CSV table of C-alpha atoms in Angstrom, one decimal:
chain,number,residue,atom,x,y,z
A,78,UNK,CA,0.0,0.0,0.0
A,79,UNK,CA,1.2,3.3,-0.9
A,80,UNK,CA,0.9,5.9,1.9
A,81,UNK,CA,1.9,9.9,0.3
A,82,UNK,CA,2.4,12.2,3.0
A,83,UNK,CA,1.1,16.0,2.0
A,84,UNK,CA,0.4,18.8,4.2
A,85,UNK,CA,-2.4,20.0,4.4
A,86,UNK,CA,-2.1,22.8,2.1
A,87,UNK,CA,-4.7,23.7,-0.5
A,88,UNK,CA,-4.0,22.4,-3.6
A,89,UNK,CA,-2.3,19.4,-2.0
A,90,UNK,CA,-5.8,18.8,-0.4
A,91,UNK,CA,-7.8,19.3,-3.8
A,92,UNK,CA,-5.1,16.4,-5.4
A,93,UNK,CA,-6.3,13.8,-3.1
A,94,UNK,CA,-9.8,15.2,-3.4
A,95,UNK,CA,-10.1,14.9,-7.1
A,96,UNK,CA,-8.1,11.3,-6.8
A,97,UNK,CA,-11.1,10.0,-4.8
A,98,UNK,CA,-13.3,10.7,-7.7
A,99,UNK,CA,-11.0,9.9,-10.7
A,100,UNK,CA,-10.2,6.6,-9.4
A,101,UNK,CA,-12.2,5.8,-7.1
A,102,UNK,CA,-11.9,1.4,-7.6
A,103,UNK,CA,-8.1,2.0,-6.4
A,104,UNK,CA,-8.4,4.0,-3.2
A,105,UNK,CA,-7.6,0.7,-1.5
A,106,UNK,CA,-4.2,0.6,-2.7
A,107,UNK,CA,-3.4,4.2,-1.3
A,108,UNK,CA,-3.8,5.7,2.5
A,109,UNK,CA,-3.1,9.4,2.3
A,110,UNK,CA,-0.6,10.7,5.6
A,111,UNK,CA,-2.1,14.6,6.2
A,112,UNK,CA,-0.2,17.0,8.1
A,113,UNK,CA,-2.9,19.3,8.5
A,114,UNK,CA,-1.4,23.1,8.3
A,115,UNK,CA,-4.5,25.2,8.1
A,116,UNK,CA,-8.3,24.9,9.5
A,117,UNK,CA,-9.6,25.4,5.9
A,118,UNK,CA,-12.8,24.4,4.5
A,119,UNK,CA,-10.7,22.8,2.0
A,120,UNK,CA,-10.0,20.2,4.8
A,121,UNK,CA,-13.2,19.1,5.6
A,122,UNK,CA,-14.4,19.0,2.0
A,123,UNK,CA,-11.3,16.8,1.1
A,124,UNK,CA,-11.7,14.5,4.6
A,125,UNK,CA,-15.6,14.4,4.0
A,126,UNK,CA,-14.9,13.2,0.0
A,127,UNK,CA,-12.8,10.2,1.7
A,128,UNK,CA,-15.8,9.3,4.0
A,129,UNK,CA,-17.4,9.3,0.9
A,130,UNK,CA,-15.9,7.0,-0.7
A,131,UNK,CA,-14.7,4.9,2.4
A,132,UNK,CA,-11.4,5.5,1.9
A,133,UNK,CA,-8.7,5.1,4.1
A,134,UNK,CA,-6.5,7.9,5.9
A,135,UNK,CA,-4.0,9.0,8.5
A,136,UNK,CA,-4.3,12.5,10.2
A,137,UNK,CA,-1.8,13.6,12.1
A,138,UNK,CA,-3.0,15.2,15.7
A,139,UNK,CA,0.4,17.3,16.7
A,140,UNK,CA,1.4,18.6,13.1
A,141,UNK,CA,4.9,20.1,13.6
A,142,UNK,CA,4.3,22.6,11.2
A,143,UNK,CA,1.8,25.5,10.3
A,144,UNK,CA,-0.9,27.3,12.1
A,145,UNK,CA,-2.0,24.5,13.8
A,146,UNK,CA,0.9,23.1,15.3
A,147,UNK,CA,0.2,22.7,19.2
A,148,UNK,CA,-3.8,23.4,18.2
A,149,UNK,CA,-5.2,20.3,19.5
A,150,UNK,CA,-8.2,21.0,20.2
A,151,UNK,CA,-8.7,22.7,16.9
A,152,UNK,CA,-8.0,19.3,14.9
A,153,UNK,CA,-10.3,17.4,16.9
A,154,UNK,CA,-13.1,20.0,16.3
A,155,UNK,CA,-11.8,19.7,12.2
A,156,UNK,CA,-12.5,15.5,12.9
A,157,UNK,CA,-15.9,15.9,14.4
A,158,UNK,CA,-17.7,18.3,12.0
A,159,UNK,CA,-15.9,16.2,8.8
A,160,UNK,CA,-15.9,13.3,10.0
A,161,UNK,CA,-19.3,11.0,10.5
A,162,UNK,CA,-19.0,9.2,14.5
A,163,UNK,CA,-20.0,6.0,12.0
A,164,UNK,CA,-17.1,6.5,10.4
A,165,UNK,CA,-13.8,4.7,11.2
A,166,UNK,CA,-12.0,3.5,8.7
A,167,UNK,CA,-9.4,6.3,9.3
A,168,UNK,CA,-6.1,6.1,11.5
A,169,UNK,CA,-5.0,9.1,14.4
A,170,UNK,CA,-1.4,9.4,13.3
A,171,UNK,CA,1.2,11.1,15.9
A,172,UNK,CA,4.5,12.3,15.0
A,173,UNK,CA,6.9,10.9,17.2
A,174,UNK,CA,10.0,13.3,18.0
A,175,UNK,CA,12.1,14.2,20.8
A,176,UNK,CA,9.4,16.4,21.7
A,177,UNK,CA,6.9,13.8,21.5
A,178,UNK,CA,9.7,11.1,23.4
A,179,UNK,CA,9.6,13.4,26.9
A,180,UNK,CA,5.8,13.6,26.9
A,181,UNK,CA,5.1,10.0,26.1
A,182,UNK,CA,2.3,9.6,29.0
A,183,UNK,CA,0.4,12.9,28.5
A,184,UNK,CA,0.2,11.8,24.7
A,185,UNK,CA,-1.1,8.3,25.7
A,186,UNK,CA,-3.7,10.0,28.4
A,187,UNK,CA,-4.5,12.4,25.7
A,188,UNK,CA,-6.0,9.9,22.9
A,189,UNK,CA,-7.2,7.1,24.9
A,190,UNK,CA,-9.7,10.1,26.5
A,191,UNK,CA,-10.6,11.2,22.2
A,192,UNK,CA,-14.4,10.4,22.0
A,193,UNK,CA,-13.8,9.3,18.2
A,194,UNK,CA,-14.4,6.2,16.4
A,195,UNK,CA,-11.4,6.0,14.5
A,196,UNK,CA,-9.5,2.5,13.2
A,197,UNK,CA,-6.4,3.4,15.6
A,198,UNK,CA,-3.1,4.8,15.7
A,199,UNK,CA,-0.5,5.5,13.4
A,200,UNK,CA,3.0,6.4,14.6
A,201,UNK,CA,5.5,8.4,12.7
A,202,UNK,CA,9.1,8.1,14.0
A,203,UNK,CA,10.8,10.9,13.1
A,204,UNK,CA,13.2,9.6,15.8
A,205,UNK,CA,14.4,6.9,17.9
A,206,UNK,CA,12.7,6.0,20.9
A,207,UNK,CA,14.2,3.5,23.3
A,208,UNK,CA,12.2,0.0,23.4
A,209,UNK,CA,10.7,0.7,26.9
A,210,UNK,CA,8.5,3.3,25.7
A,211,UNK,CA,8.0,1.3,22.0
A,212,UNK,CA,6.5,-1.3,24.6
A,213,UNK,CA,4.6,1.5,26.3
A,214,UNK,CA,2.6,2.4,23.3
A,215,UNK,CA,2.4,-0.8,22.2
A,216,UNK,CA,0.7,-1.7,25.6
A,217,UNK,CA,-1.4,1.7,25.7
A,218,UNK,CA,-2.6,2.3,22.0
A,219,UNK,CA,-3.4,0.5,19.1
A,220,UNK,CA,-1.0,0.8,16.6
A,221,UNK,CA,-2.2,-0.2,13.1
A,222,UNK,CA,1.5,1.4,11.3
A,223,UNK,CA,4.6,2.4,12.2
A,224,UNK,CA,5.7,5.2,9.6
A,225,UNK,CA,9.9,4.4,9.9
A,226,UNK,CA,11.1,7.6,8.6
A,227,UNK,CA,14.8,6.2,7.3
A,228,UNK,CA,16.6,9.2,6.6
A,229,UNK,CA,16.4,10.5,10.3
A,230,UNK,CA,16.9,6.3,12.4
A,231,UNK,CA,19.1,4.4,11.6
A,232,UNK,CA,18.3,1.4,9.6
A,233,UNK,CA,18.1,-1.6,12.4
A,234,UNK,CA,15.6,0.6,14.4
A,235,UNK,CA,12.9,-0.9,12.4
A,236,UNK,CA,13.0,-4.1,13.4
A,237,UNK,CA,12.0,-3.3,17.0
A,238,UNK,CA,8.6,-3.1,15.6
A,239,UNK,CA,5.4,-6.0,14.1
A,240,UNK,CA,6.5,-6.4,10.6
A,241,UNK,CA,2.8,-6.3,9.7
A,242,UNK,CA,2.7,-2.6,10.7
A,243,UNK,CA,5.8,-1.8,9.4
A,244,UNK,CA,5.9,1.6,7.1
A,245,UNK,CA,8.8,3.5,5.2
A,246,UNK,CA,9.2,6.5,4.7
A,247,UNK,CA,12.0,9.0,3.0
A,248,UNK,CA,12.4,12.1,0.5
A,249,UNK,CA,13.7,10.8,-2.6
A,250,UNK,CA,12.9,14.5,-4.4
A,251,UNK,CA,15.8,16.4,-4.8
A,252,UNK,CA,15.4,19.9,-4.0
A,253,UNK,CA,17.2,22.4,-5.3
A,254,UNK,CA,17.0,26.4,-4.0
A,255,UNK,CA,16.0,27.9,-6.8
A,256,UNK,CA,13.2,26.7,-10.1
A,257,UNK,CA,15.9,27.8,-12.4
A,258,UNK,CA,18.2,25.1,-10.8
A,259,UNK,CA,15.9,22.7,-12.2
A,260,UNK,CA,16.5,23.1,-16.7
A,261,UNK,CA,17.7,20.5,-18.3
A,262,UNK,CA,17.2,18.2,-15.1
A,263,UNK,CA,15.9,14.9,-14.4
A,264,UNK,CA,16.6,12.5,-11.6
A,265,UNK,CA,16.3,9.0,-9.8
A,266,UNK,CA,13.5,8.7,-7.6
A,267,UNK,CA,12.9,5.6,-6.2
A,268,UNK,CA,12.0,1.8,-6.7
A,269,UNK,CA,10.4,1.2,-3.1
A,270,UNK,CA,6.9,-0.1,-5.2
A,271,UNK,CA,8.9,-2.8,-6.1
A,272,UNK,CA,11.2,-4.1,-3.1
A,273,UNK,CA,8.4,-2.9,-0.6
A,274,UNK,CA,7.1,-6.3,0.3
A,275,UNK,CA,9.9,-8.1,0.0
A,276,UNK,CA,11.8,-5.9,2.3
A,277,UNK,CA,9.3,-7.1,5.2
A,278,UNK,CA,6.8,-3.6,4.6
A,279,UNK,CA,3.1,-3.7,4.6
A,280,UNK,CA,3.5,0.1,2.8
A,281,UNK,CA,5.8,2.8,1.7
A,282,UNK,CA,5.8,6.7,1.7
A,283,UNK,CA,7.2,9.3,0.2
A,284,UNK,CA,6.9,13.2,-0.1
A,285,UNK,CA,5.9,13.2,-3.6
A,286,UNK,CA,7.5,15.6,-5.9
A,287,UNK,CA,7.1,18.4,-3.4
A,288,UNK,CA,9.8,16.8,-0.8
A,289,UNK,CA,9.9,17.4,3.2
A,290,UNK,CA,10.8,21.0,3.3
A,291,UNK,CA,7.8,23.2,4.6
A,292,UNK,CA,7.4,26.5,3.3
A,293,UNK,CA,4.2,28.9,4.6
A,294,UNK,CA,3.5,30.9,1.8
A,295,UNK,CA,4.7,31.0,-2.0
A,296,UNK,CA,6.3,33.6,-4.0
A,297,UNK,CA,6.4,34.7,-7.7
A,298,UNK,CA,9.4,32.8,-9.0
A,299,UNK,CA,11.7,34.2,-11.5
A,300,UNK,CA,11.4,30.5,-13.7
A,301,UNK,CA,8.3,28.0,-13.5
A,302,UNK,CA,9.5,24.5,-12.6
A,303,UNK,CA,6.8,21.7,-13.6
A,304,UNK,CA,8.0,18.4,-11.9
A,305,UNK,CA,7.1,15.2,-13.2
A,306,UNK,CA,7.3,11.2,-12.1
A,307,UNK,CA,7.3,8.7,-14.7
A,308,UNK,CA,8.5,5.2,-14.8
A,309,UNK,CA,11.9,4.4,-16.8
A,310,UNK,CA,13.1,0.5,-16.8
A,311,UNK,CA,10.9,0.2,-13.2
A,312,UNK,CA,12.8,3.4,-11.7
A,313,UNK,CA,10.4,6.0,-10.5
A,314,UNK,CA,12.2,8.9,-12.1
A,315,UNK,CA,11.2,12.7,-12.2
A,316,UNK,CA,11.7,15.3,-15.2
A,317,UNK,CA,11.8,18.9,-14.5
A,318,UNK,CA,10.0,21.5,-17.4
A,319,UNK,CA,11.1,25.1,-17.3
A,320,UNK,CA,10.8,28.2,-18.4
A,321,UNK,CA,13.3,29.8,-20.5
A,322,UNK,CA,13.2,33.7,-19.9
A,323,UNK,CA,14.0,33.4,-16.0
A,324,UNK,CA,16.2,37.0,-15.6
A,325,UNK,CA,12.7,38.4,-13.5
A,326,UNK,CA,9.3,38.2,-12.5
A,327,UNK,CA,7.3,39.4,-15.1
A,328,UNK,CA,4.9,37.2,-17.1
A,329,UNK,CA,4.1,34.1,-15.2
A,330,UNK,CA,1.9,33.2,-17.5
A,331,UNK,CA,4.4,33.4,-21.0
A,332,UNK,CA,6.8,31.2,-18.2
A,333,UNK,CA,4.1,28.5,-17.8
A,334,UNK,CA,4.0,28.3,-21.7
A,335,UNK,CA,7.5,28.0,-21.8
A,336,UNK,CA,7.2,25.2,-19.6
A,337,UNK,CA,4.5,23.6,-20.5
A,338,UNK,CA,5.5,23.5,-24.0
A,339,UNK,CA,8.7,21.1,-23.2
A,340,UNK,CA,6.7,19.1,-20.6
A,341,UNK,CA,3.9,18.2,-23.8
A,342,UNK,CA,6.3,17.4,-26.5
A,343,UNK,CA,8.7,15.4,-24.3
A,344,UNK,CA,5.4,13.3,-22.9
A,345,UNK,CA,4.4,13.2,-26.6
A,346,UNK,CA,7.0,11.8,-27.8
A,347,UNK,CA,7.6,9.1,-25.0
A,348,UNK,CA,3.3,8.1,-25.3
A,349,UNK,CA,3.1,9.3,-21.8
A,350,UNK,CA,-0.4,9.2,-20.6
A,351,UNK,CA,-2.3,9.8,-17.0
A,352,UNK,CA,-4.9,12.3,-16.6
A,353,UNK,CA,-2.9,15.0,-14.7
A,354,UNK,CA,-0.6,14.8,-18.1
A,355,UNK,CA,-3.7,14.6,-20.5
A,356,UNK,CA,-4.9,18.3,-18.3
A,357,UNK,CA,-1.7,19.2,-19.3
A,358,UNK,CA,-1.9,18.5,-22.8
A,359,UNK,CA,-5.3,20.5,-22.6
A,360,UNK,CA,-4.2,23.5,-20.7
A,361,UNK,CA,-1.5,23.9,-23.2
A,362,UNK,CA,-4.1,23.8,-26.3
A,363,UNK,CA,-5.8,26.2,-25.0
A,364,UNK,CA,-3.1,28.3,-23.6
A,365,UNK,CA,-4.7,28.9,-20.5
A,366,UNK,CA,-2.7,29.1,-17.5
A,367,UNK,CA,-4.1,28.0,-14.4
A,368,UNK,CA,-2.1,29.2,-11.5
A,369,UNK,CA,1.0,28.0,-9.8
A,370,UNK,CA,-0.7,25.9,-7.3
A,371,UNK,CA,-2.7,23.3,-10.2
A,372,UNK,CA,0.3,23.3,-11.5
A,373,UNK,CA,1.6,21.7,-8.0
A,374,UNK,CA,-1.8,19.8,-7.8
A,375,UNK,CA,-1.2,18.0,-11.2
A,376,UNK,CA,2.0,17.4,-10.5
A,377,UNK,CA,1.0,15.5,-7.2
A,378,UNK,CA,-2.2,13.7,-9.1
A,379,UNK,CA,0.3,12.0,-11.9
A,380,UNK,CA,2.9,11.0,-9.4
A,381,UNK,CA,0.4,9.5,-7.4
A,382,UNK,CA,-1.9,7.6,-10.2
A,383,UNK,CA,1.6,6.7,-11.1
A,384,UNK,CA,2.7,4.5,-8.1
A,385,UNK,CA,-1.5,3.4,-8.0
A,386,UNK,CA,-1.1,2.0,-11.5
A,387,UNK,CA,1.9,-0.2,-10.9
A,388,UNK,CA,1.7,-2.1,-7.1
């Protein structure tokens, strides 16, 4: 099972919204991990689409990023008026730190008194915790996953979990600083929806083609950067389309085109085809520029009908 981890941010949101109703027969191979940032409506439209179409999902309670970081309460209240108290075939998902690591039994007390009627608990170690309080939680919650992030534990911490709740988790997008960095690039991304199951997982995640970095608010860039995933001899791979005339700000829109152009004839050419790429193909028809954010959401839809079309 594929598990992409998004924040909550709004056009991430709208992705996994209009995923629920574009493939709606494959929602069992996918369980969406939301950081939630903001206590938008987009939030409870996209977590009421899921209930929906019964699919399953992990929402973090003690985001470490974003306006609702340490607003408790405030996610609870987002649950309860999205959420049906039918409902349960979601997972509370907790973020496990060093912050989380010194206030182990307030966290415990904390969901075991939640008056929700969820599936149960997904942990995210962002750390290592010593196998006294892995025992602890074990004995106090019930953990359905254990989200092993490998980039920040080292790589026999794993195994001090139930390999039947065993998730990984790393950021295989290369970031660069700057959208201009990005011409003429394309890079490895990952094969983990091949060696998943052998490798003793029940699921992998990944940060998409965003990548782990958090950033509140966006800026007018001086080159557009479209990002896209595509499969090359079973390697997960992503190509990067951009603009040309990058020395300022001025004309987004003539910078999407730019872009856009490349990404069309390059998917053209290879007889690449998923429906964020044929929106592509139509936007550039039409020569109608969307906004920088559908150009994100796109970019997340193909990589994720992507990995859903081949595990």
């Amino acid at each position: 099972m594929y598990f992409p981890y998004l924040r909550g941010k709004q056009f991430e949101l709208i992705a996994l919204r209009e995923l629920c109703s574009l493939f709606p027969q494959e929602l069992s191979k996918i369980s969406p991990i939301i950081e939630p940032v903001k206590a938008s409506s987009t939030i409870k439209t996209t977590l009421a689409e899921f209930v929906n179409r019964n699919a399953n999902f992990n929402l973090i309670i003690n985001p470490r990023v974003g306006d609702l970081e340490g607003q408790y309460e405030r996610i609870i209240e987002i649950i309860t008026s999205s959420i049906p108290t039918e409902y349960n075939n979601y997972q509370l998902a907790v973020i496990i730190d060093s912050k989380t690591e010194r206030n182990i039994g307030t966290l415990i007390e904390f969901v075991n008194a939640l008056d929700l009627n969820y599936n149960g608990i997904t942990l995210i170690h962002e750390t290592e915790i010593n196998s006294q309080n892995i025992e602890y939680l074990n004995n106090q919650l019930n953990i359905v996953y254990n989200v092993i992030y490998f980039q920040k534990t080292s790589r026999r911490y794993y195994r001090e979990f139930e390999a039947n709740t065993l998730v990984s988790l790393d950021d295989y997008f290369i970031e660069q600083s700057r959208n201009a960095d990005y011409l003429n690039q394309e890079s490895d991304f990952s094969k983990e929806y091949r060696f998943y199951t052998q490798d003793g997982f029940v699921g992998f995640s990944d940060f998409l083609t965003i990548g782990d970095n958090y950033s509140e608010s966006g800026f007018l860039p001086r080159a557009v950067a479209i990002h896209l995933s595509y499969l090359e001899n079973n390697q997960i791979r992503v190509k990067h389309f951009v603009s040309d005339s990058n020395e300022d700000v001025a004309d987004i829109g003539g910078k999407f085109s730019e872009a856009i152009n490349k990404l069309v004839i390059w998917c053209d050419q290879n007889n690449l085809n998923t429906s964020a790429i044929n929106v592509f193909r139509d936007l550039q028809q039409r020569g109608h520029f969307p906004g920088l954010g559908t150009l994100k959401k796109l970019s997340i839809m193909n990589h994720i009908e992507l990995v859903i079309n081949n595990i």
